[in-house]
XYZ file of C-alpha atoms in Angstrom:
644
model
C -120.881 -15.900 -2.692
C -119.202 -18.722 -0.712
C -118.385 -22.040 -2.316
C -120.309 -24.189 0.169
C -118.661 -27.481 -1.348
C -115.160 -25.993 -1.003
C -115.782 -24.920 2.369
C -117.365 -28.287 3.552
C -114.526 -30.102 2.211
C -112.030 -28.309 4.317
C -112.782 -30.381 7.540
C -114.365 -33.457 5.678
C -110.843 -34.280 4.002
C -109.124 -34.831 7.469
C -112.050 -36.665 8.555
C -111.841 -39.039 5.511
C -108.060 -39.567 6.556
C -109.049 -40.570 10.114
C -111.575 -42.990 8.730
C -109.428 -44.388 6.058
C -106.268 -44.633 8.105
C -108.272 -45.856 11.326
C -110.019 -48.688 9.652
C -107.457 -49.712 6.936
C -104.231 -48.043 7.771
C -102.432 -50.807 9.864
C -103.342 -53.634 7.730
C -103.106 -52.095 4.176
C -101.696 -48.588 4.280
C -98.872 -48.929 7.056
C -96.052 -47.779 4.754
C -98.069 -44.908 2.841
C -100.353 -43.697 5.629
C -98.189 -40.655 6.335
C -98.157 -39.513 2.669
C -101.990 -40.146 2.477
C -102.777 -38.093 5.687
C -100.375 -35.308 4.724
C -101.826 -35.308 1.046
C -105.248 -34.740 2.333
C -104.128 -32.223 4.701
C -102.347 -30.229 2.081
C -105.631 -30.248 0.026
C -107.463 -29.065 2.895
C -104.998 -26.294 3.422
C -105.116 -25.111 -0.360
C -108.796 -24.998 0.043
C -108.571 -22.882 3.182
C -106.171 -20.451 1.542
C -108.476 -20.170 -1.622
C -111.531 -19.551 0.680
C -109.531 -16.947 2.487
C -108.701 -15.289 -0.645
C -112.162 -15.276 -2.094
C -113.576 -14.062 1.151
C -110.972 -11.161 1.875
C -110.446 -9.932 -1.693
C -113.493 -11.079 -3.760
C -116.942 -11.260 -2.116
C -116.467 -10.643 1.527
C -116.404 -6.968 1.869
C -119.871 -5.183 1.077
C -119.877 -1.384 1.390
C -116.672 -1.503 3.490
C -117.801 -3.844 5.817
C -117.086 -7.556 5.903
C -120.176 -9.622 5.851
C -121.288 -12.918 7.657
C -122.420 -15.745 5.483
C -123.938 -19.180 6.248
C -123.117 -21.039 3.099
C -124.607 -24.439 4.258
C -127.484 -25.235 6.764
C -129.086 -28.547 7.445
C -131.838 -29.362 9.783
C -130.618 -32.161 11.992
C -132.930 -32.701 14.936
C -136.532 -31.087 14.561
C -138.377 -31.174 17.861
C -141.332 -29.129 16.781
C -142.217 -26.407 14.267
C -139.559 -23.686 14.843
C -137.490 -25.740 17.157
C -134.572 -27.730 15.795
C -130.834 -28.264 16.076
C -129.253 -27.472 12.855
C -125.769 -28.146 11.269
C -124.347 -24.986 9.677
C -121.212 -23.630 8.432
C -120.518 -19.748 9.281
C -118.138 -17.675 7.160
C -116.820 -14.352 8.695
C -113.278 -12.880 9.304
C -112.324 -14.749 12.523
C -113.488 -18.207 11.100
C -111.638 -17.700 7.873
C -108.498 -16.610 9.664
C -108.795 -19.607 11.997
C -109.139 -22.024 9.049
C -105.693 -20.549 7.475
C -104.129 -21.074 11.013
C -105.329 -24.616 11.744
C -104.891 -26.062 8.314
C -101.444 -24.669 7.715
C -100.007 -25.409 11.174
C -101.655 -28.923 10.890
C -100.065 -29.337 7.600
C -96.635 -28.543 8.922
C -97.072 -30.877 11.943
C -98.109 -33.694 9.400
C -94.905 -33.130 7.273
C -92.754 -32.931 10.241
C -94.075 -36.137 11.653
C -93.049 -38.059 8.439
C -89.426 -37.765 9.798
C -90.124 -37.511 13.557
C -92.500 -40.452 14.047
C -90.806 -42.719 11.188
C -90.565 -46.379 12.298
C -93.320 -46.008 14.969
C -95.377 -49.167 15.287
C -98.687 -47.562 15.297
C -97.759 -45.015 12.702
C -101.156 -45.192 10.798
C -102.901 -44.774 14.003
C -101.066 -41.675 14.924
C -101.915 -39.991 11.434
C -105.598 -41.196 11.941
C -105.707 -39.340 15.378
C -104.014 -36.337 13.799
C -107.000 -36.186 11.062
C -109.430 -36.505 13.979
C -108.114 -33.840 15.625
C -107.757 -31.464 12.796
C -111.376 -32.257 11.739
C -112.533 -31.462 15.235
C -111.027 -28.173 15.447
C -111.890 -27.129 11.872
C -115.583 -28.116 12.666
C -115.446 -25.873 15.749
C -114.338 -22.825 13.938
C -116.987 -23.283 11.240
C -119.812 -24.025 13.634
C -122.761 -21.826 12.960
C -124.666 -22.540 16.175
C -123.624 -22.850 19.788
C -124.707 -26.646 20.361
C -122.736 -27.515 17.129
C -119.610 -25.851 18.563
C -119.947 -27.826 21.863
C -120.166 -31.040 19.691
C -116.866 -30.427 18.059
C -115.374 -28.886 21.447
C -115.944 -32.336 23.032
C -114.440 -33.919 19.794
C -111.244 -31.749 20.314
C -111.200 -33.357 23.943
C -111.498 -36.839 22.642
C -108.732 -36.590 20.033
C -106.408 -34.622 22.446
C -107.068 -37.753 24.804
C -105.907 -40.023 22.258
C -103.035 -37.983 21.275
C -101.694 -37.318 24.620
C -102.105 -40.901 25.643
C -100.581 -42.136 22.338
C -97.740 -44.112 24.171
C -100.446 -45.878 26.026
C -97.582 -48.351 27.518
C -96.151 -45.288 29.377
C -97.742 -44.522 32.748
C -97.000 -41.029 32.744
C -98.521 -40.639 29.473
C -101.808 -42.429 30.563
C -102.000 -40.382 33.525
C -101.525 -37.191 31.464
C -104.227 -37.944 29.154
C -106.681 -38.819 32.066
C -105.811 -35.597 33.699
C -106.415 -33.432 30.636
C -109.751 -35.064 29.857
C -110.996 -34.898 33.529
C -110.070 -31.356 34.033
C -111.492 -30.131 30.771
C -114.661 -32.141 31.465
C -115.333 -30.107 34.566
C -114.915 -26.976 32.621
C -117.056 -28.226 29.814
C -119.905 -29.036 32.383
C -119.965 -25.141 32.990
C -119.896 -24.658 29.267
C -123.012 -26.844 28.685
C -125.087 -25.209 31.327
C -124.042 -21.790 29.900
C -125.073 -22.855 26.616
C -128.426 -23.785 28.024
C -128.936 -20.624 29.735
C -128.071 -18.504 26.807
C -129.958 -20.515 24.131
C -132.898 -20.578 26.406
C -132.701 -16.710 27.108
C -132.304 -16.169 23.325
C -134.603 -18.743 22.069
C -132.264 -19.819 19.480
C -129.027 -21.771 19.088
C -127.661 -20.021 15.892
C -125.030 -17.740 16.736
C -126.064 -14.635 14.404
C -129.504 -14.725 15.904
C -128.337 -15.314 19.594
C -126.102 -12.387 19.361
C -128.571 -10.228 17.727
C -131.468 -10.844 20.173
C -128.976 -10.532 23.366
C -127.589 -7.219 22.175
C -130.408 -5.383 20.980
C -131.152 -2.840 23.763
C -134.592 -3.311 25.251
C -135.304 -6.709 23.514
C -137.745 -8.967 25.244
C -134.756 -11.574 25.413
C -132.505 -9.339 27.266
C -135.384 -8.289 29.577
C -136.201 -11.859 30.459
C -132.370 -12.842 30.875
C -131.770 -9.895 33.243
C -134.973 -10.347 35.124
C -134.169 -13.856 36.473
C -131.155 -14.058 38.748
C -129.398 -16.438 41.161
C -127.294 -14.954 44.038
C -127.797 -11.578 42.824
C -126.243 -12.125 39.545
C -128.567 -12.140 36.237
C -129.137 -15.337 34.223
C -127.443 -13.653 31.385
C -124.319 -13.008 33.295
C -124.357 -16.447 34.746
C -124.738 -18.083 31.192
C -121.786 -15.922 29.917
C -119.656 -16.587 32.772
C -120.311 -20.382 32.548
C -119.519 -20.178 28.823
C -116.112 -18.659 29.697
C -115.372 -21.207 32.277
C -115.492 -23.616 29.289
C -113.064 -21.670 27.334
C -110.837 -21.125 30.289
C -110.540 -25.009 30.735
C -109.871 -25.748 27.212
C -107.350 -22.590 26.955
C -105.649 -23.719 30.185
C -106.390 -20.541 32.262
C -105.684 -20.281 35.989
C -106.916 -22.239 37.900
C -107.784 -24.706 35.264
C -104.218 -24.886 33.793
C -102.837 -28.055 35.625
C -103.380 -30.459 32.716
C -101.246 -28.481 30.156
C -97.740 -29.129 31.308
C -98.527 -32.915 31.574
C -99.909 -32.682 28.061
C -96.259 -32.817 27.046
C -96.190 -36.534 27.408
C -97.571 -36.851 23.846
C -95.214 -36.911 20.798
C -93.618 -33.511 20.248
C -95.419 -32.895 16.972
C -98.812 -33.103 18.897
C -97.682 -30.774 21.583
C -97.168 -28.247 18.553
C -100.608 -28.924 17.271
C -102.171 -28.476 20.671
C -100.409 -25.429 21.648
C -100.057 -23.559 18.394
C -103.367 -23.979 16.450
C -105.990 -26.123 17.927
C -106.959 -26.902 21.500
C -105.677 -24.106 23.739
C -106.782 -21.317 21.272
C -110.436 -22.772 21.286
C -111.309 -20.752 24.391
C -109.992 -17.603 22.804
C -111.948 -18.169 19.613
C -115.154 -18.949 21.753
C -114.874 -15.576 23.536
C -114.191 -13.608 20.448
C -117.232 -15.340 18.625
C -119.470 -14.327 21.510
C -117.636 -10.929 22.024
C -120.849 -8.679 21.254
C -122.677 -10.484 24.049
C -119.674 -10.119 26.601
C -119.075 -6.492 25.698
C -122.540 -5.043 25.336
C -124.643 -7.048 27.818
C -122.204 -8.472 30.525
C -119.235 -6.082 30.793
C -118.519 -7.238 34.233
C -117.823 -10.840 32.939
C -115.509 -9.148 30.158
C -113.712 -7.731 33.019
C -113.190 -10.972 34.789
C -111.970 -12.408 31.654
C -109.360 -9.675 31.448
C -108.014 -10.286 34.782
C -108.213 -14.199 34.499
C -105.861 -13.714 31.479
C -103.502 -11.193 33.060
C -102.980 -13.375 36.279
C -102.679 -16.467 34.094
C -100.011 -14.737 31.964
C -97.636 -13.573 34.644
C -98.067 -16.743 36.963
C -97.115 -19.012 33.922
C -94.122 -16.511 33.026
C -92.771 -16.948 36.549
C -93.217 -20.796 36.602
C -91.619 -21.193 33.119
C -88.295 -19.312 34.396
C -87.727 -22.241 36.867
C -88.640 -25.483 34.649
C -85.752 -27.529 33.337
C -87.879 -29.794 30.877
C -87.698 -27.902 27.579
C -91.236 -28.927 26.449
C -92.565 -27.840 30.179
C -91.006 -24.380 29.745
C -92.762 -24.034 26.328
C -96.023 -25.141 27.726
C -96.127 -22.585 30.420
C -95.033 -20.087 27.745
C -98.217 -21.190 25.905
C -100.365 -20.449 28.756
C -98.778 -17.279 29.399
C -99.290 -15.983 25.776
C -103.023 -17.380 25.731
C -103.322 -15.238 28.947
C -102.339 -12.222 26.759
C -104.913 -12.918 24.117
C -107.518 -13.336 26.848
C -106.721 -9.904 28.651
C -106.554 -8.207 25.147
C -110.279 -9.347 24.714
C -110.997 -8.416 28.271
C -109.942 -4.732 28.006
C -111.406 -4.078 24.590
C -115.055 -2.891 23.832
C -117.609 -2.935 20.874
C -117.854 0.207 19.239
C -116.809 3.636 20.372
C -113.263 3.217 19.147
C -112.334 0.577 21.928
C -111.991 -2.497 19.483
C -108.279 -2.670 19.118
C -107.869 -5.127 21.807
C -110.132 -7.537 20.098
C -108.193 -7.150 16.835
C -104.838 -7.308 18.704
C -105.892 -10.558 20.501
C -106.689 -12.355 17.272
C -103.518 -10.856 15.539
C -101.447 -12.286 18.557
C -103.303 -15.769 18.076
C -102.135 -15.667 14.283
C -98.421 -14.916 14.909
C -98.378 -17.072 18.105
C -99.435 -19.966 16.078
C -96.437 -19.285 13.679
C -93.628 -19.073 16.426
C -94.999 -21.425 18.948
C -95.295 -24.267 16.397
C -91.740 -23.454 15.328
C -90.546 -23.600 19.007
C -92.168 -26.964 19.513
C -90.850 -28.411 16.444
C -87.547 -27.113 17.110
C -87.643 -28.574 20.446
C -88.582 -31.918 18.840
C -85.537 -31.688 16.436
C -83.202 -31.118 19.643
C -85.120 -34.048 21.493
C -84.539 -36.126 18.523
C -80.794 -35.547 18.645
C -79.974 -35.757 22.284
C -82.741 -38.272 23.388
C -83.965 -36.146 26.274
C -86.205 -33.400 27.341
C -84.058 -32.268 30.166
C -81.895 -28.885 29.531
C -79.073 -30.380 31.541
C -78.375 -32.790 28.769
C -78.229 -30.023 26.098
C -75.649 -27.284 25.251
C -73.383 -26.553 22.369
C -76.019 -28.019 19.782
C -75.677 -24.970 17.351
C -72.930 -26.589 15.692
C -74.589 -29.952 15.133
C -78.162 -28.420 14.461
C -77.596 -25.437 12.463
C -80.960 -25.049 10.703
C -82.817 -25.702 13.972
C -80.479 -23.239 15.759
C -81.321 -20.444 13.458
C -85.028 -21.043 13.121
C -85.226 -21.461 17.063
C -83.547 -18.168 17.539
C -86.167 -16.516 15.087
C -88.855 -17.796 17.191
C -87.234 -16.729 20.356
C -87.002 -13.113 19.006
C -90.419 -13.225 17.646
C -91.954 -14.258 21.161
C -89.666 -12.075 22.950
C -91.271 -9.020 21.005
C -88.207 -7.854 19.369
C -88.693 -5.762 16.182
C -89.099 -6.565 13.286
C -90.345 -9.939 14.235
C -93.996 -10.980 14.109
C -94.460 -11.043 17.850
C -93.505 -7.613 18.287
C -96.447 -6.181 16.348
C -99.124 -8.275 17.787
C -97.618 -8.080 21.406
C -97.120 -4.222 20.896
C -100.857 -3.946 19.705
C -102.078 -5.884 23.036
C -100.045 -3.750 25.493
C -101.219 -0.540 23.896
C -105.012 -1.562 24.158
C -104.158 -2.596 27.755
C -102.518 0.726 28.286
C -105.566 2.688 26.840
C -108.129 0.794 29.000
C -106.818 -0.885 31.929
C -103.615 0.493 33.303
C -103.093 -2.241 36.128
C -103.379 -5.085 33.680
C -100.914 -3.119 31.463
C -98.052 -3.056 34.169
C -98.631 -6.896 34.736
C -98.403 -7.377 30.895
C -95.377 -5.390 30.719
C -93.494 -7.361 33.401
C -94.644 -10.411 31.741
C -93.158 -9.347 28.354
C -89.664 -9.004 30.171
C -89.934 -12.413 31.914
C -90.773 -13.776 28.488
C -87.830 -12.779 26.799
C -85.901 -13.988 29.771
C -87.011 -17.577 29.952
C -87.022 -18.053 26.118
C -83.534 -16.894 25.982
C -82.740 -19.084 29.017
C -83.797 -21.969 26.830
C -82.065 -20.838 23.837
C -78.794 -20.277 25.403
C -78.919 -23.431 27.359
C -79.690 -25.527 24.602
C -77.345 -24.101 21.702
C -74.429 -22.512 23.935
C -73.726 -22.989 27.432
C -71.461 -26.011 27.721
C -69.938 -27.970 24.970
C -72.067 -30.916 23.771
C -70.574 -34.576 23.989
C -71.955 -36.918 21.514
C -72.836 -40.358 23.165
C -73.742 -43.161 20.754
C -75.182 -42.699 17.391
C -76.952 -39.250 16.385
C -79.450 -38.935 13.993
C -78.752 -35.312 12.664
C -81.398 -32.885 12.184
C -83.956 -35.511 10.737
C -83.912 -34.803 6.929
C -86.096 -32.714 4.686
C -89.303 -33.706 6.262
C -88.243 -32.214 9.658
C -86.484 -29.263 8.401
C -88.986 -27.809 5.757
C -91.629 -27.102 8.273
C -89.068 -25.246 10.460
C -88.027 -23.085 7.529
C -91.638 -22.152 6.457
C -92.628 -21.474 9.941
C -89.603 -19.481 10.494
C -90.718 -17.128 7.617
C -94.074 -16.835 9.180
C -92.588 -15.930 12.589
C -90.334 -13.228 10.678
C -92.862 -11.845 8.348
C -96.494 -12.280 9.695
C -96.332 -9.059 11.667
C -96.192 -6.909 8.563
C -99.945 -8.250 7.474
C -102.243 -5.100 8.229
C -104.484 -7.498 10.351
C -106.937 -4.655 11.545
C -107.900 -4.193 7.787
C -109.302 -7.705 7.911
C -110.424 -8.886 11.471
C -112.354 -6.617 13.800
C -115.661 -7.124 15.979
C -118.059 -5.636 13.681
C -116.343 -6.469 10.152
C -115.209 -2.631 9.795
C -111.566 -2.146 9.251
C -109.792 -0.528 11.898
C -106.225 1.278 11.584
C -103.759 -0.553 13.466
C -102.097 1.735 16.017
C -98.299 1.851 16.140
C -96.420 4.343 18.486
C -92.647 4.285 18.346
C -92.277 5.950 21.487
C -94.731 3.575 23.378
C -92.654 0.613 22.185
C -89.331 1.903 23.892
C -90.198 0.464 27.435
C -91.386 -3.095 26.184
C -88.568 -3.568 23.743
C -86.121 -2.297 26.527
C -87.446 -4.908 28.856
C -87.209 -7.455 26.429
C -83.705 -6.801 25.585
C -82.920 -6.512 29.227
C -84.427 -10.136 29.657
C -82.374 -11.373 26.879
C -79.165 -9.596 28.411
C -79.818 -11.392 31.795
C -80.337 -14.884 30.205
C -77.057 -14.192 28.222
C -75.154 -13.377 31.298
C -76.539 -16.317 33.310
C -76.427 -19.016 30.701
C -74.520 -18.439 27.815
C -71.481 -19.959 29.386
C -71.493 -22.848 32.041
C -71.319 -21.337 35.599
C -72.848 -21.368 38.914
C -74.360 -17.870 38.524
C -77.970 -19.156 37.942
C -77.528 -21.624 41.006
C -76.521 -18.665 43.069
C -79.304 -16.459 42.012
C -81.837 -19.429 42.616
C -80.368 -19.848 45.963
C -80.678 -16.307 46.929
C -84.450 -16.134 45.873
C -85.060 -18.877 48.611
C -88.686 -19.783 48.872
C -89.964 -17.748 45.966
C -87.776 -19.981 43.559
C -88.843 -23.057 45.328
C -92.616 -22.191 45.089
C -92.250 -21.428 41.377
C -90.203 -24.473 40.598
C -93.147 -26.428 42.366
C -95.549 -24.679 40.284
C -96.927 -22.711 43.392
C -98.164 -26.168 44.788
C -101.225 -25.623 42.717
C -101.300 -29.489 41.713
C -100.816 -30.432 45.292
C -103.813 -28.087 46.373
C -106.092 -29.803 43.796
C -104.796 -33.147 45.211
C -105.779 -32.225 48.719
C -109.107 -31.002 47.625
C -109.745 -34.212 46.083
C -108.356 -36.799 48.247
C -108.656 -35.234 51.656
C -111.877 -33.324 51.042
C -114.039 -34.590 48.157
C -112.928 -38.301 48.663
C -113.296 -38.392 52.551
C -116.487 -36.033 53.009
C -118.316 -36.798 49.837
C -116.733 -39.912 48.411
C -116.690 -42.291 51.239
C -120.139 -41.432 52.661
C -121.481 -41.653 49.068
C -119.672 -45.196 49.050
C -121.087 -46.274 52.225
C -124.575 -45.071 51.292
C -124.410 -46.971 47.973
C -122.934 -50.185 49.651
C -125.146 -50.450 52.488
C -128.409 -48.628 51.772
C -128.690 -49.006 47.691
C -126.950 -52.469 47.707
C -128.888 -53.617 51.036
C -132.356 -52.667 49.508
C -131.628 -54.379 46.366
C -130.143 -57.551 48.218
C -133.106 -57.366 50.568
C -135.597 -57.598 47.798
C -133.606 -60.646 46.228
C -133.255 -62.385 49.448
C -136.842 -61.919 50.215
C -137.865 -63.340 47.012
C -135.627 -66.199 47.542
C -136.871 -67.152 50.878
C -140.705 -67.014 49.744
C -139.538 -69.245 46.671
C -138.027 -71.616 48.905
C -141.001 -71.830 51.059
C -143.401 -72.247 48.102
C -141.455 -74.531 45.835
C -142.600 -77.785 47.499
C -146.207 -76.987 46.164
C -144.761 -77.650 42.687
C -143.471 -80.961 43.352
C -144.701 -82.744 40.283
C -146.471 -85.538 42.181
C -149.822 -86.237 40.938
C -151.057 -87.913 44.118
C -150.075 -84.595 45.944
C -151.915 -82.404 43.527
C -155.177 -84.665 43.704
C -155.018 -84.261 47.597
C -154.422 -80.434 47.188
C -157.398 -80.507 44.785
C -159.686 -82.656 46.974
C -158.821 -80.492 50.072
C -159.769 -77.230 48.160
C -162.972 -78.737 47.079
C -163.999 -79.736 50.737
C -162.910 -76.453 51.965
C -164.957 -74.559 49.466
C -167.894 -76.667 50.118
C -167.704 -76.234 53.984
C -167.480 -72.665 53.275
C -170.415 -72.435 50.991
C -172.824 -74.754 53.403
C -171.739 -73.521 56.605
C -169.969 -70.237 56.277
C -171.873 -68.065 53.966
C -175.224 -66.959 54.840
């Protein structure tokens, strides 16, 4: 059985780091804060690996099926008998897998930051925020009920706000953290409404019970949820769709992706944490957690999820081909890869042999965490060396950054889907699932895979080859062991993680599924990937005007992609010209003239009345005696002559 103490300590140790370093770090632990935060994360990672081993190899599988356990459940808010909000931990294949991913990548970021962030004035604050971020994500993946996951969902938003805006004296960082917070809040409003609809329909907040009640054919809960409708769509479908909108916002799916590139304003290790293991995969995890509901009772919503993922993947890949900021290229790459995971879930089914997309999605989440964290941390080493994010300031760096060069190349090969690196196996599994279930999405995904190879090797050749690098001023080398050790460990993961028989451990119903692999099927994706690499080699290995001429020949298409298809401008137009003018200004006028006017009228009336009667309270005894006498005379006259 699960060790509830060990499992509870996994998120609580980063929380302890947040509290300790946040309250006492800057005054008492300034020099040791990084070591303390990293040591706590190391302990959390060891516990996560121990939990994974125990679950997958000791007690988790019963009669060939991985079971779901609730090792800890505490009643938090009890409204009436049988109606309460509980705090519970859930252990099953996807939560255990996510524990390993989140703790390992976060540990790599903690170690890397010892070198990258060294000398920062707010060093303890940085590590305290990292602890809060990690605690929030670990709490999210362990949440046993849908309201609890919303609490940690919002904590992830708060901690990302703090980390993206870490350089609070930098206007662009302040704008970026506000943008991320506001955009995801709109999506989270949909998530909250979806939670209310689903939990009301199911009569519970707990995931196991909610899923069981909303997927049992002919259950009273399903009948009720399907009977009620709005605009011809059932309440159940609305609830599922609104929950997905929350996930789409957090995972930066089109059209709620506009916050993601700007989030690069935070420190580079933070970008690795956000993009590889925490914030952006939360939406994928949420859909996977509620997958039986999507697949069995709202298949139309699942199809929408598939198309949103496919469109997001190809749009982001096209934009990434044109960007010149190294971190923004990787940001759009993340959006594209998350799109892969989403459409893999969208083309999957529950039972009947169609579960391969589900497993492939989470397999890609696992491998992507390795090579995307490696790409961002490698980019950090490059930025640390050249003091710039712009690709025009780079070139020929393989001679100066040999370890970064090799590890970055491994990550590029992995994300491009070149065998035998990790990304090849997970991406092939996704493409195969799409090919079997939705040919249109498969062709979009196939084109996207070729574009991925092109823009990643455009990045690689521009950074490490292209023109000779000229050293200006003092250079800091590769940053020492603290920055190189995570690169080497993540490179091992990016090279070898694909050989894990993932289907043996993770599936929608806990039953092992056989991982499909067809050599003939892989010819087209690998050929496209190699073609993308060759195109990038021809254009960017040596300094020339080939890429400039190609961009000019593409004309408006290139310009539109470079400007991110003007989606940010469309949002600004809608908010400033439409919402502000048609909603904001009338609301402001109503508030200023009607609401404030009524309040001011009440105040002015009261003041005028008080001015008129305050002379009665003069404090002069003679006046009070005259008023008293006049009153007595008036009453006497009324009694004697007025009343009968």
